[in-house]
Amino acid sequence: TLFGGYRALLPIFAELLGTGPTGYGLLSAAPGVGSLLGAAFILSRGDMRYKGLYAVAGVLGYCVSLVLFALSPWFVVTLVASALLGVTNSVQMVPRNTAILSVSPDALRGRVEAFRSMLAGGVPPLGFTLAGALAATFGAPLAVLMGAGVCAVLVSGLALTSRELRDPNAGAPHIEEPAPSPA
């Protein structure tokens, strides 16, 4: 979420594509439509195995969608890429959050969710700031490409070095051990 921030740059892309406020509105709405489609797909899978790999694939798909978004000279392709950003975000977010909450001990689940929510709400605006600074220096398309590249490298590195992400049972529910009975 730090390196994949592109939303603050949407007005620039709408201007580059010559679509104005209407184009900006459509580019802003497309990820929402995509996220509904992505969530429907992921939820149709039920309690799936390989949650970590779904999360990795979703993030890498998000990076590919960012590249398509940044390089597209046509509004329709940019709009599709924007919708794909929503799809891939749901594909990575739902299994990731499910795994986090499933492995959290009952006594800590509320605090884990509060911390996760704080990161989900706080890091993207920092990413928008980073994207804006990069766009001011290099232009919006290159800023988005740089963010996609860094994100893809980091997530690929994590996927290659973390066996837990490749575990078919990643995110299996945490079973609380019963407290010993008093003797």
C-alpha angles and dihedrals in degrees: 000000000000097000100029096061110131105141095091087059096054094100089055092050091047088053093046089052092046094236101119123193094340091054090046090053093049092046089050093050099043096077089054091055090045093049091055090052092046092048091049090052095047093044090050088060091066119201095350130188123239095040089164092056091048088053092048092046090048093052093046089048088050089054091050089049089051090053091050090047093050097045101040114111092189126076095220092054090046089050091051090047089051090053090048088055087061093046094050093043090058092044090058099034102052098053092039093053092042091053093047093051094041094056094042114104113247092246092055102036095100093049092045091051091046090052092046090049091048090054093045091051099037107040100055093062088052087052090051088053091050092047091049092050091048091046091051089053104035106013129263099276093051091045090055091046091051091050092048091050095049091045092050093048093048095047093044089051091050092048092051096046102038115075089185091067090056094046110118089218097046109147096024108163117274111244114214114225110234114249112255112261116244111259 
